């Protein structure tokens, strides 16, 4: 049997969902692989929704909103872009970034809705099933994606992505804009750090570990692990537990 | 909220699968789908109906609610965009909170688009029902938000649009303010000579409008008045104004934007010099004062419009050129007049008549192409004529440019105060060009006239009336109910909030503020429920009612769960 991807679409009520309805009214035919979750605006779509879907083995996630400038709530889709871009960059770390897509479909683009969904189905078919689908998905990858979901939901990442537009698009008190590329650099750095930190937190869930064993488990340089551990201690997420054979052991704090 | 509705472990969902005649039932097995729904967790009743939205169908829902003590209802049928209000009303007639209803779209987005794949359509419908039930289980009852209405209207801009709107409102009996920044009402019309169609004197129309506006006792005209700031929300706007240095706050329920448009600065266009190369607008008073003695007149249409910078058609300049050319011809039949045009815009019966008359009177029309703009030389215009395939030289002693109306430069400022959008040319942008042409997405704010795009007077009056009648649908009530699905910072999440204020900054409607206690407060009446703040809140403290994290996650889990 050929592979039929299992897809999820988040559609904003005013444009994309209406466009999908129009496809129906016009009897546009497209493959039935995508299930739809309606939200009022694409700006409602929290990165954790997208990552959660992938974590469950869904083969692809489509985010759709109104064309830029047409958002029913003026600027929701601008925010959606920022969150989507961050999610995509996180997912790049585990090679799942090409399983998510963002598009603008207006209420009058019924034909186009059918086209883009068909294309998504085909593209994901070509990619093949998600490594997280099926009965025995790769446990290590699941943990990585979980780390991404939690990292994307961390206070630091949410603050960074939440401030991005204000900081890079509006003049500060000196009448300057913060350069977008520079902001993106900061984001990229933070994405890697928070990803690694949340992997540490997950690795410490079942048992307490040393820096060295964390380093080899996660294939990250021990000095970086140590830095992360110190940060996580500062955030009261990790604690020193005991010393075994001269080696400090760290545990997860509730 | 009753205790029953609240207790989650006591959820009793009823699922109604609609055949929609053969629209759904013709492709998939609705009975089977209803049986499947019956097996889903939380579902205590399921059935299929031929037409769920018919009287019979609605009665079936109400009966099932009563007989099975249902506290959640899921209908799988067409689309919430058309039928959600009906089913919400139905469940609420049976005593259920309307927000405990959930819609599943298995027609418009399923059977209609997978007509050749019945099996795939069924599988999709089954998943969608499963997801719909999962969300329904998590639904919470919500109250509509009731707002008092200050039954007073405000109109910004005292041109023909604004005066028409204000007169209409005040004649309906509403106290109305009309704000004009200039010393006199009338707007653009104050400087025009005759008006198409019918060549009535502009001054006659202006005088009539102004005297009408000064009549009703409940219409207060405030000239030389500027808007300083606008706060509040539908039914409860506070508009700060300043008049000759005196500040004042007006409390109103609705606001109509009728600020009109501005003139394009013609400098640099076709050798404009303000002497013998002028705009139509400058021509009008000269006609009025009988100052036009030129023998050879050339008019250039679309001067500065329908190009890359200003892609739109100004819509009044073709008619203005025809009008003025005919006025000149009438006075001095010997005058040679050529109109250089790209396309002539004379819609409808009366306007086309002007064009015919102009041809009869010997006015010459020469078509030119954007890529070959006419070249203005001293005393003659060089224009490439496609029909003869070469340049024509047309002498002039007066050259008149039909320049477009452009958006006011201060539109952006006003738009920000009102939280309404402008389009790429800076004109105001209505909520929907076809479905809601007089509304903004922001409740209680309306739009009309050349503030939206250049329109003539007939259209301005019609749009002024239209905006007024839309405003009166609000002003005629003492209270109004608005959607309860808003953002919320629940008491139990208050301790999560760090006060970072990012939510305040991302809210497009400025619905989130810090109150006197330095705490985040969401003004529900301002909130439109977009959910941006919820997706943004750094500590995930904000809850978007009816689209909570929990509800959306439950849909994802229902679909992806193994
Ligand atoms: C050269 C020329 C000739 C024309 N000839 C004709 C014709 O023959 N027949 C015809 O039907 N149409 C004609 N028109 C078009 C006509 O002028 C418009 O249809 C009409 O003026 C539109 O009315 P309005 O009220 O929308 O805008 P306006 O007339 O522009 O009025 C807007 C008013 O709002 C005020 N305002 C702006 N901003 C603010 C603010 N922030 N606060 C308070 N007040 C504000 C302005 O001062 C102004 O009084 C012509 C236009 C031009 C340029
Ligand atoms: S009304 Fe005529 S002159 Fe004015 S922009 Fe439109 S086509 Fe050009
Ligand atoms: S839901 Fe949207 S409108 Fe409401 S407070 Fe949040 S951001 Fe503002
Ligand atoms: S974004 Fe969240 S944490 Fe920050 S101030 Fe708003 S409610 Fe509080
Ligand atoms: S409403 Fe469609 S993207 Fe905001």
Short mmCIF file of N, CA and C in Angstrom, two decimals, chain B residues 26-171:
data_model
loop_
_atom_site.label_atom_id
_atom_site.label_comp_id
_atom_site.label_asym_id
_atom_site.label_seq_id
_atom_site.Cartn_x
_atom_site.Cartn_y
_atom_site.Cartn_z
N UNK B 26 -24.75 11.21 0.91
CA UNK B 26 -24.59 10.57 -0.39
C UNK B 26 -23.21 9.96 -0.58
N UNK B 27 -22.26 10.42 0.21
CA UNK B 27 -20.89 9.93 0.02
C UNK B 27 -20.45 9.01 1.16
N UNK B 28 -20.75 9.42 2.38
CA UNK B 28 -20.27 8.61 3.51
C UNK B 28 -21.43 8.08 4.34
N UNK B 29 -21.14 7.07 5.10
CA UNK B 29 -22.16 6.39 5.90
C UNK B 29 -22.37 7.15 7.21
N UNK B 30 -23.37 8.02 7.21
CA UNK B 30 -23.58 8.87 8.39
C UNK B 30 -24.05 8.07 9.59
N UNK B 31 -24.80 7.04 9.33
CA UNK B 31 -25.27 6.19 10.43
C UNK B 31 -24.05 5.54 11.09
N UNK B 32 -23.18 5.01 10.26
CA UNK B 32 -21.95 4.39 10.78
C UNK B 32 -21.10 5.38 11.56
N UNK B 33 -21.05 6.61 11.04
CA UNK B 33 -20.26 7.65 11.70
C UNK B 33 -20.86 7.98 13.07
N UNK B 34 -22.19 8.02 13.12
CA UNK B 34 -22.87 8.30 14.39
C UNK B 34 -22.59 7.17 15.39
N UNK B 35 -22.61 5.95 14.88
CA UNK B 35 -22.30 4.80 15.76
C UNK B 35 -20.87 4.90 16.29
N UNK B 36 -19.96 5.26 15.38
CA UNK B 36 -18.56 5.43 15.79
C UNK B 36 -18.46 6.53 16.86
N UNK B 37 -19.15 7.64 16.62
CA UNK B 37 -19.11 8.74 17.59
C UNK B 37 -19.57 8.26 18.95
N UNK B 38 -20.56 7.36 18.95
CA UNK B 38 -21.10 6.84 20.20
C UNK B 38 -20.06 6.09 21.02
N UNK B 39 -19.00 5.62 20.37
CA UNK B 39 -17.98 4.87 21.09
C UNK B 39 -16.90 5.77 21.68
N UNK B 40 -16.94 7.05 21.32
CA UNK B 40 -15.88 7.95 21.77
C UNK B 40 -16.06 8.32 23.25
N UNK B 41 -14.94 8.51 23.95
CA UNK B 41 -15.04 8.84 25.37
C UNK B 41 -15.85 10.11 25.59
N UNK B 42 -16.73 10.08 26.57
CA UNK B 42 -17.52 11.26 26.91
C UNK B 42 -18.83 11.34 26.17
N UNK B 43 -18.97 10.56 25.10
CA UNK B 43 -20.20 10.66 24.30
C UNK B 43 -21.26 9.74 24.90
N UNK B 44 -22.40 10.33 25.23
CA UNK B 44 -23.46 9.51 25.81
C UNK B 44 -24.66 9.41 24.88
N UNK B 45 -24.61 10.17 23.80
CA UNK B 45 -25.70 10.08 22.84
C UNK B 45 -25.18 10.43 21.46
N UNK B 46 -25.58 9.69 20.45
CA UNK B 46 -25.23 10.07 19.08
C UNK B 46 -26.34 9.64 18.14
N UNK B 47 -26.55 10.45 17.13
CA UNK B 47 -27.56 10.09 16.13
C UNK B 47 -27.22 10.77 14.82
N UNK B 48 -27.86 10.30 13.74
CA UNK B 48 -27.71 10.97 12.46
C UNK B 48 -29.04 11.57 12.06
N UNK B 49 -28.97 12.72 11.38
CA UNK B 49 -30.20 13.43 11.00
C UNK B 49 -30.13 13.77 9.52
N UNK B 50 -31.28 13.77 8.88
CA UNK B 50 -31.31 14.07 7.44
C UNK B 50 -30.87 15.52 7.20
N UNK B 51 -31.48 16.45 7.92
CA UNK B 51 -31.06 17.85 7.88
C UNK B 51 -31.03 18.35 9.33
N UNK B 52 -29.88 18.45 9.91
CA UNK B 52 -29.80 18.83 11.33
C UNK B 52 -30.29 20.25 11.56
N UNK B 53 -30.16 21.10 10.54
CA UNK B 53 -30.54 22.50 10.73
C UNK B 53 -32.03 22.73 10.49
N UNK B 54 -32.76 21.68 10.06
CA UNK B 54 -34.20 21.85 9.85
C UNK B 54 -34.90 21.87 11.20
N UNK B 55 -36.16 22.23 11.21
CA UNK B 55 -36.95 22.25 12.44
C UNK B 55 -36.86 20.88 13.12
N UNK B 56 -37.01 19.82 12.31
CA UNK B 56 -36.96 18.46 12.85
C UNK B 56 -35.60 18.20 13.50
N UNK B 57 -34.54 18.59 12.81
CA UNK B 57 -33.19 18.37 13.33
C UNK B 57 -32.96 19.11 14.62
N UNK B 58 -33.38 20.38 14.63
CA UNK B 58 -33.16 21.20 15.84
C UNK B 58 -33.96 20.65 17.01
N UNK B 59 -35.18 20.20 16.70
CA UNK B 59 -35.99 19.60 17.77
C UNK B 59 -35.31 18.35 18.30
N UNK B 60 -34.73 17.57 17.39
CA UNK B 60 -34.02 16.35 17.83
C UNK B 60 -32.89 16.69 18.80
N UNK B 61 -32.17 17.77 18.51
CA UNK B 61 -31.08 18.18 19.41
C UNK B 61 -31.65 18.54 20.78
N UNK B 62 -32.69 19.39 20.75
CA UNK B 62 -33.26 19.85 22.03
C UNK B 62 -33.82 18.67 22.84
N UNK B 63 -34.49 17.78 22.14
CA UNK B 63 -35.04 16.62 22.83
C UNK B 63 -33.92 15.78 23.45
N UNK B 64 -32.89 15.55 22.66
CA UNK B 64 -31.78 14.72 23.15
C UNK B 64 -31.10 15.37 24.36
N UNK B 65 -30.98 16.68 24.33
CA UNK B 65 -30.37 17.38 25.48
C UNK B 65 -31.18 17.09 26.73
N UNK B 66 -32.50 17.24 26.60
CA UNK B 66 -33.37 17.04 27.76
C UNK B 66 -33.38 15.59 28.21
N UNK B 67 -33.57 14.68 27.25
CA UNK B 67 -33.73 13.27 27.61
C UNK B 67 -32.46 12.65 28.15
N UNK B 68 -31.32 13.09 27.58
CA UNK B 68 -30.06 12.46 27.98
C UNK B 68 -29.22 13.34 28.88
N UNK B 69 -29.83 14.47 29.27
CA UNK B 69 -29.12 15.35 30.17
C UNK B 69 -27.75 15.74 29.61
N UNK B 70 -27.71 16.02 28.31
CA UNK B 70 -26.44 16.34 27.66
C UNK B 70 -25.92 17.68 28.17
N UNK B 71 -24.62 17.79 28.30
CA UNK B 71 -24.06 19.10 28.63
C UNK B 71 -23.01 19.58 27.64
N UNK B 72 -22.84 18.83 26.54
CA UNK B 72 -22.02 19.30 25.42
C UNK B 72 -22.70 18.80 24.15
N UNK B 73 -22.68 19.62 23.11
CA UNK B 73 -23.29 19.20 21.85
C UNK B 73 -22.30 19.40 20.71
N UNK B 74 -22.15 18.36 19.91
CA UNK B 74 -21.31 18.45 18.71
C UNK B 74 -22.20 18.19 17.51
N UNK B 75 -22.17 19.10 16.53
CA UNK B 75 -22.86 18.85 15.27
C UNK B 75 -21.80 18.74 14.19
N UNK B 76 -21.86 17.64 13.44
CA UNK B 76 -20.96 17.48 12.30
C UNK B 76 -21.79 17.70 11.05
N UNK B 77 -21.51 18.82 10.37
CA UNK B 77 -22.32 19.14 9.19
C UNK B 77 -21.56 20.09 8.27
N UNK B 78 -22.16 21.24 7.99
CA UNK B 78 -21.60 22.15 6.97
C UNK B 78 -20.39 22.93 7.48
N UNK B 79 -20.60 24.18 7.88
CA UNK B 79 -19.46 24.98 8.36
C UNK B 79 -19.92 25.95 9.45
N UNK B 80 -19.08 26.14 10.45
CA UNK B 80 -19.43 27.07 11.53
C UNK B 80 -19.62 28.50 11.02
N UNK B 81 -18.99 28.79 9.89
CA UNK B 81 -19.05 30.16 9.39
C UNK B 81 -20.47 30.56 9.00
N UNK B 82 -21.30 29.58 8.66
CA UNK B 82 -22.68 29.94 8.35
C UNK B 82 -23.66 29.45 9.42
N UNK B 83 -23.39 28.29 10.03
CA UNK B 83 -24.42 27.66 10.86
C UNK B 83 -24.16 27.63 12.35
N UNK B 84 -22.99 28.11 12.78
CA UNK B 84 -22.74 28.07 14.22
C UNK B 84 -23.78 28.87 15.01
N UNK B 85 -24.14 30.08 14.56
CA UNK B 85 -25.11 30.85 15.34
C UNK B 85 -26.43 30.10 15.55
N UNK B 86 -26.88 29.42 14.50
CA UNK B 86 -28.14 28.69 14.58
C UNK B 86 -28.09 27.60 15.65
N UNK B 87 -27.01 26.81 15.63
CA UNK B 87 -26.93 25.71 16.58
C UNK B 87 -26.66 26.21 18.01
N UNK B 88 -25.92 27.31 18.10
CA UNK B 88 -25.71 27.88 19.43
C UNK B 88 -27.04 28.30 20.03
N UNK B 89 -27.85 28.92 19.20
CA UNK B 89 -29.15 29.37 19.68
C UNK B 89 -30.00 28.16 20.08
N UNK B 90 -29.92 27.12 19.28
CA UNK B 90 -30.69 25.91 19.54
C UNK B 90 -30.33 25.32 20.90
N UNK B 91 -29.03 25.14 21.17
CA UNK B 91 -28.67 24.53 22.45
C UNK B 91 -29.03 25.46 23.60
N UNK B 92 -28.95 26.76 23.34
CA UNK B 92 -29.26 27.65 24.46
C UNK B 92 -30.76 27.67 24.72
N UNK B 93 -31.57 27.42 23.68
CA UNK B 93 -33.01 27.27 23.93
C UNK B 93 -33.31 26.05 24.79
N UNK B 94 -32.42 25.06 24.69
CA UNK B 94 -32.61 23.87 25.52
C UNK B 94 -31.91 24.02 26.88
N UNK B 95 -31.47 25.23 27.17
CA UNK B 95 -30.94 25.51 28.50
C UNK B 95 -29.44 25.33 28.65
N UNK B 96 -28.77 25.10 27.53
CA UNK B 96 -27.32 24.91 27.60
C UNK B 96 -26.62 26.22 27.26
N UNK B 97 -25.50 26.45 27.88
CA UNK B 97 -24.71 27.63 27.50
C UNK B 97 -24.26 27.48 26.04
N UNK B 98 -24.44 28.52 25.22
CA UNK B 98 -24.13 28.39 23.79
C UNK B 98 -22.68 28.03 23.49
N UNK B 99 -21.79 28.33 24.42
CA UNK B 99 -20.38 28.01 24.17
C UNK B 99 -20.07 26.53 24.44
N UNK B 100 -21.08 25.78 24.86
CA UNK B 100 -20.85 24.35 25.06
C UNK B 100 -21.19 23.56 23.81
N UNK B 101 -21.32 24.30 22.72
CA UNK B 101 -21.57 23.68 21.43
C UNK B 101 -20.30 23.68 20.60
N UNK B 102 -20.06 22.61 19.88
CA UNK B 102 -18.88 22.58 18.99
C UNK B 102 -19.26 22.09 17.60
N UNK B 103 -18.64 22.71 16.62
CA UNK B 103 -18.98 22.43 15.23
C UNK B 103 -17.90 21.58 14.58
N UNK B 104 -18.32 20.60 13.80
CA UNK B 104 -17.35 19.83 13.02
C UNK B 104 -17.76 19.94 11.55
N UNK B 105 -16.80 20.30 10.73
CA UNK B 105 -17.08 20.58 9.32
C UNK B 105 -16.80 19.32 8.49
N UNK B 106 -17.87 18.60 8.14
CA UNK B 106 -17.65 17.39 7.33
C UNK B 106 -18.28 17.52 5.94
N UNK B 107 -18.78 18.71 5.63
CA UNK B 107 -19.35 18.90 4.29
C UNK B 107 -18.42 19.78 3.44
N UNK B 108 -18.40 21.07 3.75
CA UNK B 108 -17.60 21.99 2.93
C UNK B 108 -16.15 21.56 2.83
N UNK B 109 -15.61 21.06 3.94
CA UNK B 109 -14.19 20.71 3.93
C UNK B 109 -13.97 19.20 3.89
N UNK B 110 -15.04 18.44 3.60
CA UNK B 110 -14.82 16.99 3.52
C UNK B 110 -15.57 16.37 2.33
N UNK B 111 -16.86 16.11 2.47
CA UNK B 111 -17.51 15.36 1.39
C UNK B 111 -17.54 16.14 0.07
N UNK B 112 -17.56 17.45 0.14
CA UNK B 112 -17.59 18.23 -1.09
C UNK B 112 -16.25 18.26 -1.81
N UNK B 113 -15.20 18.01 -1.09
CA UNK B 113 -13.87 18.12 -1.71
C UNK B 113 -13.18 16.78 -1.90
N UNK B 114 -13.84 15.71 -1.46
CA UNK B 114 -13.24 14.38 -1.66
C UNK B 114 -14.29 13.48 -2.31
N UNK B 115 -14.97 13.99 -3.30
CA UNK B 115 -16.13 13.28 -3.86
C UNK B 115 -15.76 11.95 -4.51
N UNK B 116 -14.50 11.83 -4.88
CA UNK B 116 -14.11 10.58 -5.55
C UNK B 116 -13.39 9.63 -4.60
N UNK B 117 -13.40 9.96 -3.33
CA UNK B 117 -12.66 9.13 -2.37
C UNK B 117 -13.50 8.96 -1.10
N UNK B 118 -14.56 8.14 -1.24
CA UNK B 118 -15.50 7.99 -0.14
C UNK B 118 -14.82 7.44 1.11
N UNK B 119 -13.89 6.55 0.90
CA UNK B 119 -13.21 5.92 2.03
C UNK B 119 -12.35 6.96 2.77
N UNK B 120 -11.58 7.70 1.98
CA UNK B 120 -10.73 8.76 2.56
C UNK B 120 -11.58 9.80 3.26
N UNK B 121 -12.72 10.14 2.66
CA UNK B 121 -13.60 11.14 3.25
C UNK B 121 -14.16 10.64 4.58
N UNK B 122 -14.51 9.36 4.61
CA UNK B 122 -15.06 8.82 5.86
C UNK B 122 -14.01 8.84 6.96
N UNK B 123 -12.80 8.42 6.61
CA UNK B 123 -11.72 8.40 7.61
C UNK B 123 -11.47 9.80 8.14
N UNK B 124 -11.50 10.77 7.23
CA UNK B 124 -11.27 12.16 7.65
C UNK B 124 -12.42 12.62 8.55
N UNK B 125 -13.65 12.34 8.12
CA UNK B 125 -14.81 12.77 8.92
C UNK B 125 -14.74 12.15 10.32
N UNK B 126 -14.34 10.87 10.37
CA UNK B 126 -14.27 10.19 11.67
C UNK B 126 -13.24 10.88 12.58
N UNK B 127 -12.07 11.19 12.00
CA UNK B 127 -11.05 11.90 12.79
C UNK B 127 -11.57 13.26 13.25
N UNK B 128 -12.21 13.96 12.34
CA UNK B 128 -12.69 15.31 12.68
C UNK B 128 -13.73 15.24 13.80
N UNK B 129 -14.58 14.22 13.75
CA UNK B 129 -15.58 14.07 14.81
C UNK B 129 -14.87 13.76 16.14
N UNK B 130 -13.87 12.89 16.06
CA UNK B 130 -13.12 12.54 17.26
C UNK B 130 -12.47 13.79 17.87
N UNK B 131 -11.88 14.59 17.00
CA UNK B 131 -11.23 15.81 17.48
C UNK B 131 -12.26 16.79 18.03
N UNK B 132 -13.40 16.86 17.34
CA UNK B 132 -14.46 17.78 17.77
C UNK B 132 -15.01 17.39 19.13
N UNK B 133 -15.14 16.09 19.36
CA UNK B 133 -15.63 15.62 20.65
C UNK B 133 -14.59 15.91 21.74
N UNK B 134 -13.32 15.70 21.39
CA UNK B 134 -12.25 15.95 22.37
C UNK B 134 -12.26 17.41 22.80
N UNK B 135 -12.47 18.31 21.82
CA UNK B 135 -12.52 19.72 22.20
C UNK B 135 -13.78 20.00 23.00
N UNK B 136 -14.89 19.42 22.57
CA UNK B 136 -16.17 19.66 23.25
C UNK B 136 -16.08 19.30 24.73
N UNK B 137 -15.38 18.19 25.01
CA UNK B 137 -15.24 17.77 26.40
C UNK B 137 -14.61 18.85 27.26
N UNK B 138 -13.72 19.64 26.63
CA UNK B 138 -13.00 20.66 27.38
C UNK B 138 -13.69 22.02 27.36
N UNK B 139 -14.77 22.13 26.61
CA UNK B 139 -15.41 23.44 26.50
C UNK B 139 -15.93 23.92 27.84
N UNK B 140 -15.89 25.23 27.99
CA UNK B 140 -16.41 25.81 29.22
C UNK B 140 -17.50 26.80 28.89
N UNK B 141 -18.50 26.91 29.74
CA UNK B 141 -19.54 27.90 29.48
C UNK B 141 -18.97 29.31 29.59
N UNK B 142 -19.40 30.18 28.71
CA UNK B 142 -18.93 31.57 28.76
C UNK B 142 -20.14 32.49 28.71
N UNK B 143 -19.97 33.65 29.28
CA UNK B 143 -21.02 34.65 29.19
C UNK B 143 -20.70 35.62 28.08
N UNK B 144 -21.74 36.05 27.38
CA UNK B 144 -21.55 37.15 26.44
C UNK B 144 -21.21 38.38 27.27
N UNK B 145 -20.45 39.29 26.69
CA UNK B 145 -20.10 40.49 27.43
C UNK B 145 -21.12 41.57 27.10
N UNK B 146 -21.74 42.09 28.14
CA UNK B 146 -22.78 43.09 27.94
C UNK B 146 -22.18 44.49 28.13
N UNK B 147 -22.37 45.33 27.15
CA UNK B 147 -21.83 46.68 27.25
C UNK B 147 -22.95 47.71 27.16
N UNK B 148 -22.82 48.76 27.94
CA UNK B 148 -23.76 49.87 27.81
C UNK B 148 -23.38 50.68 26.59
N UNK B 149 -24.38 51.21 25.93
CA UNK B 149 -24.12 52.02 24.75
C UNK B 149 -24.41 53.48 25.07
N UNK B 150 -23.44 54.31 24.78
CA UNK B 150 -23.66 55.74 24.84
C UNK B 150 -24.28 56.13 23.51
N UNK B 151 -25.56 56.47 23.51
CA UNK B 151 -26.27 56.58 22.23
C UNK B 151 -26.02 57.92 21.52
N UNK B 152 -24.75 58.20 21.34
CA UNK B 152 -24.33 59.44 20.71
C UNK B 152 -23.38 59.10 19.56
N UNK B 153 -23.58 59.75 18.43
CA UNK B 153 -22.72 59.47 17.29
C UNK B 153 -21.70 60.57 17.07
N UNK B 154 -20.56 60.20 16.48
CA UNK B 154 -19.54 61.19 16.15
C UNK B 154 -19.10 60.95 14.71
N UNK B 155 -18.96 62.06 13.97
CA UNK B 155 -18.50 61.96 12.59
C UNK B 155 -17.24 62.81 12.47
N UNK B 156 -16.18 62.23 11.92
CA UNK B 156 -14.94 62.99 11.74
C UNK B 156 -14.83 63.38 10.27
N UNK B 157 -14.82 64.67 10.01
CA UNK B 157 -14.70 65.16 8.64
C UNK B 157 -16.01 65.76 8.15
N UNK B 158 -15.98 67.04 7.82
CA UNK B 158 -17.21 67.74 7.42
C UNK B 158 -17.31 68.02 5.94
N UNK B 159 -16.88 67.07 5.12
CA UNK B 159 -17.13 67.16 3.69
C UNK B 159 -18.52 66.62 3.40
N UNK B 160 -18.80 66.40 2.12
CA UNK B 160 -20.15 65.97 1.76
C UNK B 160 -20.48 64.63 2.41
N UNK B 161 -19.49 63.76 2.54
CA UNK B 161 -19.74 62.46 3.17
C UNK B 161 -20.11 62.63 4.64
N UNK B 162 -19.28 63.38 5.34
CA UNK B 162 -19.47 63.56 6.78
C UNK B 162 -20.77 64.28 7.10
N UNK B 163 -21.07 65.31 6.32
CA UNK B 163 -22.31 66.05 6.57
C UNK B 163 -23.51 65.13 6.33
N UNK B 164 -23.45 64.35 5.24
CA UNK B 164 -24.56 63.43 4.95
C UNK B 164 -24.74 62.45 6.10
N UNK B 165 -23.64 61.90 6.58
CA UNK B 165 -23.73 60.92 7.66
C UNK B 165 -24.29 61.56 8.92
N UNK B 166 -23.78 62.75 9.25
CA UNK B 166 -24.20 63.42 10.49
C UNK B 166 -25.68 63.80 10.42
N UNK B 167 -26.11 64.29 9.25
CA UNK B 167 -27.52 64.65 9.11
C UNK B 167 -28.39 63.42 9.28
N UNK B 168 -27.97 62.34 8.66
CA UNK B 168 -28.74 61.11 8.74
C UNK B 168 -28.89 60.64 10.19
N UNK B 169 -27.78 60.64 10.92
CA UNK B 169 -27.83 60.20 12.32
C UNK B 169 -28.71 61.11 13.16
N UNK B 170 -28.51 62.42 12.98
CA UNK B 170 -29.26 63.34 13.84
C UNK B 170 -30.76 63.28 13.50
N UNK B 171 -31.07 63.10 12.20
CA UNK B 171 -32.48 63.00 11.84
C UNK B 171 -33.13 61.73 12.37
#
